[in-house]
Amino acid sequence: MDADRVLEDLRELARLTGGPDGARRVCWTDEWVKARQLLRSRLDELPVEVTIDAAGNLWADLPGEGDGHVIVGSHVDSVPAGGWLDGALGAFTAVEALRAHAGTTPPVGLRLVDWADEEGARFGRSLFGSSACAGTLDVDEVRDLRDRDGERLEDVVARFDVDLDRAGESGAQLRSTCAYVELHIEQGPVLEGRGEPAAAVLGTFGVERHLVVFTGQ
């Protein structure tokens, strides 16, 4: 694998979708579409089949000898003024993994995934695509979520050909999965402080969001 090629892709992504304050790839926006177009352009150079599932997740498949597959990937959407490597590092490293195996037949299939709306920055509900795929998305809980302009989540995702009531069908993508691997930047100083370049993370904290309403007199 060529790390310099990954960085070249990431710098191009930053040029296309970044600004002085950081990344602007909020999901379901024009900047996110640009990010996906760049990702898709890199995948179009490879012998892979690219599909979008019922929840808006993007998949790219390189067949293997066996029936199973390993999933690699992350997400290209960001929070407003986000880090240029957050999420995108894993997505474009997954592209490089496919490049490295292009022209070969690995023991099992290799599948790239770009999860849709992992950050949840627009509607305040993260993990949209991945939770739909995992079967933990309650569509009635998110249907009427609204962004700062008052637009409903259900209406916005429909513009991207996502039928909210069918989003759970994306779970079919997990059939015959052997493993899932995601490269991510460290979001804390532990490895840096130890002088370690990388580590295998076996678990992390869950994400919670609370809406607190203070009612005055």
mmCIF file of C-alpha atoms in Angstrom, residues 2-175:
data_model
loop_
_atom_site.group_PDB
_atom_site.id
_atom_site.type_symbol
_atom_site.label_atom_id
_atom_site.label_comp_id
_atom_site.label_asym_id
_atom_site.label_seq_id
_atom_site.Cartn_x
_atom_site.Cartn_y
_atom_site.Cartn_z
ATOM 1 C CA ASP A 2 1.167 3.507 -0.852
ATOM 2 C CA ALA A 3 0.667 5.926 2.054
ATOM 3 C CA ASP A 4 1.701 8.896 -0.088
ATOM 4 C CA ARG A 5 -1.112 8.137 -2.511
ATOM 5 C CA VAL A 6 -3.618 8.129 0.349
ATOM 6 C CA LEU A 7 -2.354 11.510 1.526
ATOM 7 C CA GLU A 8 -2.584 12.850 -2.013
ATOM 8 C CA ASP A 9 -6.251 11.840 -2.146
ATOM 9 C CA LEU A 10 -6.898 13.374 1.266
ATOM 10 C CA ARG A 11 -5.258 16.660 0.308
ATOM 11 C CA GLU A 12 -7.379 16.769 -2.834
ATOM 12 C CA LEU A 13 -10.456 16.178 -0.673
ATOM 13 C CA ALA A 14 -9.431 19.051 1.602
ATOM 14 C CA ARG A 15 -8.975 21.346 -1.394
ATOM 15 C CA LEU A 16 -12.412 20.461 -2.735
ATOM 16 C CA THR A 17 -14.429 20.492 0.471
ATOM 17 C CA GLY A 18 -12.400 22.343 3.092
ATOM 18 C CA GLY A 19 -12.112 25.941 4.213
ATOM 19 C CA PRO A 20 -10.031 28.053 6.588
ATOM 20 C CA ASP A 21 -11.924 26.601 9.554
ATOM 21 C CA GLY A 22 -11.664 22.964 8.469
ATOM 22 C CA ALA A 23 -13.753 20.349 6.692
ATOM 23 C CA ARG A 24 -17.271 21.238 5.527
ATOM 24 C CA ARG A 25 -18.531 17.814 4.455
ATOM 25 C CA VAL A 26 -21.779 17.802 6.455
ATOM 26 C CA CYS A 27 -23.898 14.931 5.171
ATOM 27 C CA TRP A 28 -26.761 15.543 2.747
ATOM 28 C CA THR A 29 -25.144 18.794 1.503
ATOM 29 C CA ASP A 30 -23.363 19.843 -1.686
ATOM 30 C CA GLU A 31 -19.943 19.573 -0.011
ATOM 31 C CA TRP A 32 -20.674 15.991 0.992
ATOM 32 C CA VAL A 33 -21.723 15.223 -2.575
ATOM 33 C CA LYS A 34 -18.368 16.578 -3.784
ATOM 34 C CA ALA A 35 -16.562 14.323 -1.312
ATOM 35 C CA ARG A 36 -18.477 11.293 -2.523
ATOM 36 C CA GLN A 37 -17.800 12.217 -6.136
ATOM 37 C CA LEU A 38 -14.062 12.247 -5.425
ATOM 38 C CA LEU A 39 -14.318 8.894 -3.666
ATOM 39 C CA ARG A 40 -16.329 7.487 -6.549
ATOM 40 C CA SER A 41 -13.815 8.785 -9.109
ATOM 41 C CA ARG A 42 -11.043 6.859 -7.368
ATOM 42 C CA LEU A 43 -13.167 3.711 -7.250
ATOM 43 C CA ASP A 44 -14.048 4.023 -10.936
ATOM 44 C CA GLU A 45 -10.352 3.435 -11.683
ATOM 45 C CA LEU A 46 -10.512 -0.006 -10.051
ATOM 46 C CA PRO A 47 -12.086 -3.378 -10.962
ATOM 47 C CA VAL A 48 -14.786 -3.081 -8.299
ATOM 48 C CA GLU A 49 -18.569 -2.945 -8.297
ATOM 49 C CA VAL A 50 -19.949 0.177 -6.623
ATOM 50 C CA THR A 51 -23.462 0.299 -5.161
ATOM 51 C CA ILE A 52 -25.516 2.512 -2.844
ATOM 52 C CA ASP A 53 -27.700 0.655 -0.358
ATOM 53 C CA ALA A 54 -31.139 1.520 1.009
ATOM 54 C CA ALA A 55 -29.676 3.743 3.745
ATOM 55 C CA GLY A 56 -27.398 5.697 1.425
ATOM 56 C CA ASN A 57 -24.214 3.839 2.359
ATOM 57 C CA LEU A 58 -21.717 3.426 -0.489
ATOM 58 C CA TRP A 59 -20.140 0.000 -1.082
ATOM 59 C CA ALA A 60 -17.358 -1.138 -3.425
ATOM 60 C CA ASP A 61 -16.772 -4.868 -3.883
ATOM 61 C CA LEU A 62 -13.633 -6.716 -4.937
ATOM 62 C CA PRO A 63 -14.490 -10.446 -5.195
ATOM 63 C CA GLY A 64 -12.382 -13.068 -3.453
ATOM 64 C CA GLU A 65 -11.896 -16.810 -3.754
ATOM 65 C CA GLY A 66 -14.259 -17.627 -0.898
ATOM 66 C CA ASP A 67 -17.823 -16.564 -0.181
ATOM 67 C CA GLY A 68 -17.018 -14.324 2.785
ATOM 68 C CA HIS A 69 -15.678 -10.797 2.785
ATOM 69 C CA VAL A 70 -13.823 -8.317 4.976
ATOM 70 C CA ILE A 71 -15.291 -4.821 5.230
ATOM 71 C CA VAL A 72 -12.921 -1.838 5.377
ATOM 72 C CA GLY A 73 -13.891 1.800 5.408
ATOM 73 C CA SER A 74 -15.253 4.700 7.422
ATOM 74 C CA HIS A 75 -17.131 7.858 6.376
ATOM 75 C CA VAL A 76 -16.445 10.995 4.347
ATOM 76 C CA ASP A 77 -19.017 13.233 6.034
ATOM 77 C CA SER A 78 -17.793 15.608 8.724
ATOM 78 C CA VAL A 79 -18.954 17.979 11.403
ATOM 79 C CA PRO A 80 -18.829 21.701 10.540
ATOM 80 C CA ALA A 81 -15.227 22.920 10.705
ATOM 81 C CA GLY A 82 -14.133 19.315 11.162
ATOM 82 C CA GLY A 83 -10.713 17.715 10.995
ATOM 83 C CA TRP A 84 -9.456 16.911 7.514
ATOM 84 C CA LEU A 85 -8.523 13.342 8.508
ATOM 85 C CA ASP A 86 -11.522 12.480 10.685
ATOM 86 C CA GLY A 87 -13.371 9.672 8.917
ATOM 87 C CA ALA A 88 -11.832 10.459 5.544
ATOM 88 C CA LEU A 89 -8.557 8.766 6.495
ATOM 89 C CA GLY A 90 -10.327 5.437 6.889
ATOM 90 C CA ALA A 91 -12.357 5.839 3.713
ATOM 91 C CA PHE A 92 -9.445 6.676 1.433
ATOM 92 C CA THR A 93 -7.131 4.138 3.070
ATOM 93 C CA ALA A 94 -9.808 1.595 2.182
ATOM 94 C CA VAL A 95 -9.548 2.789 -1.430
ATOM 95 C CA GLU A 96 -5.809 2.155 -1.264
ATOM 96 C CA ALA A 97 -6.453 -1.335 0.122
ATOM 97 C CA LEU A 98 -8.585 -2.046 -2.942
ATOM 98 C CA ARG A 99 -5.852 -0.613 -5.178
ATOM 99 C CA ALA A 100 -3.282 -2.874 -3.562
ATOM 100 C CA HIS A 101 -5.406 -5.946 -4.304
ATOM 101 C CA ALA A 102 -6.613 -4.897 -7.760
ATOM 102 C CA GLY A 103 -5.659 -7.507 -10.334
ATOM 103 C CA THR A 104 -5.527 -10.228 -7.684
ATOM 104 C CA THR A 105 -8.075 -12.554 -6.146
ATOM 105 C CA PRO A 106 -7.803 -12.349 -2.346
ATOM 106 C CA PRO A 107 -8.786 -15.368 -0.197
ATOM 107 C CA VAL A 108 -12.042 -13.590 0.715
ATOM 108 C CA GLY A 109 -13.756 -10.596 -0.807
ATOM 109 C CA LEU A 110 -12.747 -7.073 0.136
ATOM 110 C CA ARG A 111 -15.535 -4.528 0.574
ATOM 111 C CA LEU A 112 -15.190 -0.789 1.055
ATOM 112 C CA VAL A 113 -17.943 1.070 2.879
ATOM 113 C CA ASP A 114 -18.582 4.788 3.238
ATOM 114 C CA TRP A 115 -21.235 5.128 5.929
ATOM 115 C CA ALA A 116 -23.874 7.790 5.273
ATOM 116 C CA ASP A 117 -24.306 10.510 7.901
ATOM 117 C CA GLU A 118 -22.007 8.966 10.483
ATOM 118 C CA GLU A 119 -21.481 12.326 12.213
ATOM 119 C CA GLY A 120 -25.135 13.369 12.307
ATOM 120 C CA ALA A 121 -24.155 17.033 12.231
ATOM 121 C CA ARG A 122 -27.178 18.294 10.305
ATOM 122 C CA PHE A 123 -29.963 16.633 12.302
ATOM 123 C CA GLY A 124 -28.262 15.897 15.630
ATOM 124 C CA ARG A 125 -28.500 12.120 15.269
ATOM 125 C CA SER A 126 -25.269 10.341 14.407
ATOM 126 C CA LEU A 127 -24.639 6.866 12.932
ATOM 127 C CA PHE A 128 -27.574 6.994 10.510
ATOM 128 C CA GLY A 129 -26.273 4.642 7.828
ATOM 129 C CA SER A 130 -24.332 2.303 10.074
ATOM 130 C CA SER A 131 -27.187 1.913 12.570
ATOM 131 C CA ALA A 132 -29.610 1.217 9.726
ATOM 132 C CA CYS A 133 -27.240 -1.479 8.511
ATOM 133 C CA ALA A 134 -26.861 -2.895 12.018
ATOM 134 C CA GLY A 135 -30.625 -2.974 12.554
ATOM 135 C CA THR A 136 -30.640 -0.501 15.450
ATOM 136 C CA LEU A 137 -32.158 2.517 13.681
ATOM 137 C CA ASP A 138 -35.681 3.374 14.839
ATOM 138 C CA VAL A 139 -37.008 5.290 11.847
ATOM 139 C CA ASP A 140 -39.902 6.765 13.809
ATOM 140 C CA GLU A 141 -37.444 8.380 16.220
ATOM 141 C CA VAL A 142 -35.606 10.193 13.436
ATOM 142 C CA ARG A 143 -38.348 10.790 10.884
ATOM 143 C CA ASP A 144 -39.337 14.246 12.133
ATOM 144 C CA LEU A 145 -35.917 15.501 13.183
ATOM 145 C CA ARG A 146 -35.330 18.951 11.704
ATOM 146 C CA ASP A 147 -32.228 20.897 10.766
ATOM 147 C CA ARG A 148 -31.647 24.563 11.589
ATOM 148 C CA ASP A 149 -33.696 25.558 8.534
ATOM 149 C CA GLY A 150 -36.670 23.476 9.646
ATOM 150 C CA GLU A 151 -36.278 20.758 7.014
ATOM 151 C CA ARG A 152 -37.286 17.239 8.062
ATOM 152 C CA LEU A 153 -34.768 14.419 7.909
ATOM 153 C CA GLU A 154 -37.180 12.188 6.019
ATOM 154 C CA ASP A 155 -37.654 14.812 3.308
ATOM 155 C CA VAL A 156 -33.950 15.574 2.948
ATOM 156 C CA VAL A 157 -32.769 11.968 2.650
ATOM 157 C CA ALA A 158 -35.488 11.333 0.065
ATOM 158 C CA ARG A 159 -33.675 13.760 -2.254
ATOM 159 C CA PHE A 160 -30.783 11.306 -2.157
ATOM 160 C CA ASP A 161 -33.029 8.354 -3.049
ATOM 161 C CA VAL A 162 -33.225 7.100 0.535
ATOM 162 C CA ASP A 163 -36.684 5.846 1.534
ATOM 163 C CA LEU A 164 -36.546 6.060 5.315
ATOM 164 C CA ASP A 165 -38.972 3.176 5.806
ATOM 165 C CA ARG A 166 -36.705 0.892 3.763
ATOM 166 C CA ALA A 167 -33.377 2.008 5.263
ATOM 167 C CA GLY A 168 -33.132 -1.158 7.352
ATOM 168 C CA GLU A 169 -32.821 -3.213 4.174
ATOM 169 C CA SER A 170 -29.170 -2.171 4.134
ATOM 170 C CA GLY A 171 -28.591 -4.894 6.735
ATOM 171 C CA ALA A 172 -28.377 -7.375 3.872
ATOM 172 C CA GLN A 173 -24.916 -5.954 3.180
ATOM 173 C CA LEU A 174 -23.564 -7.695 6.277
ATOM 174 C CA ARG A 175 -24.249 -11.228 5.071
#
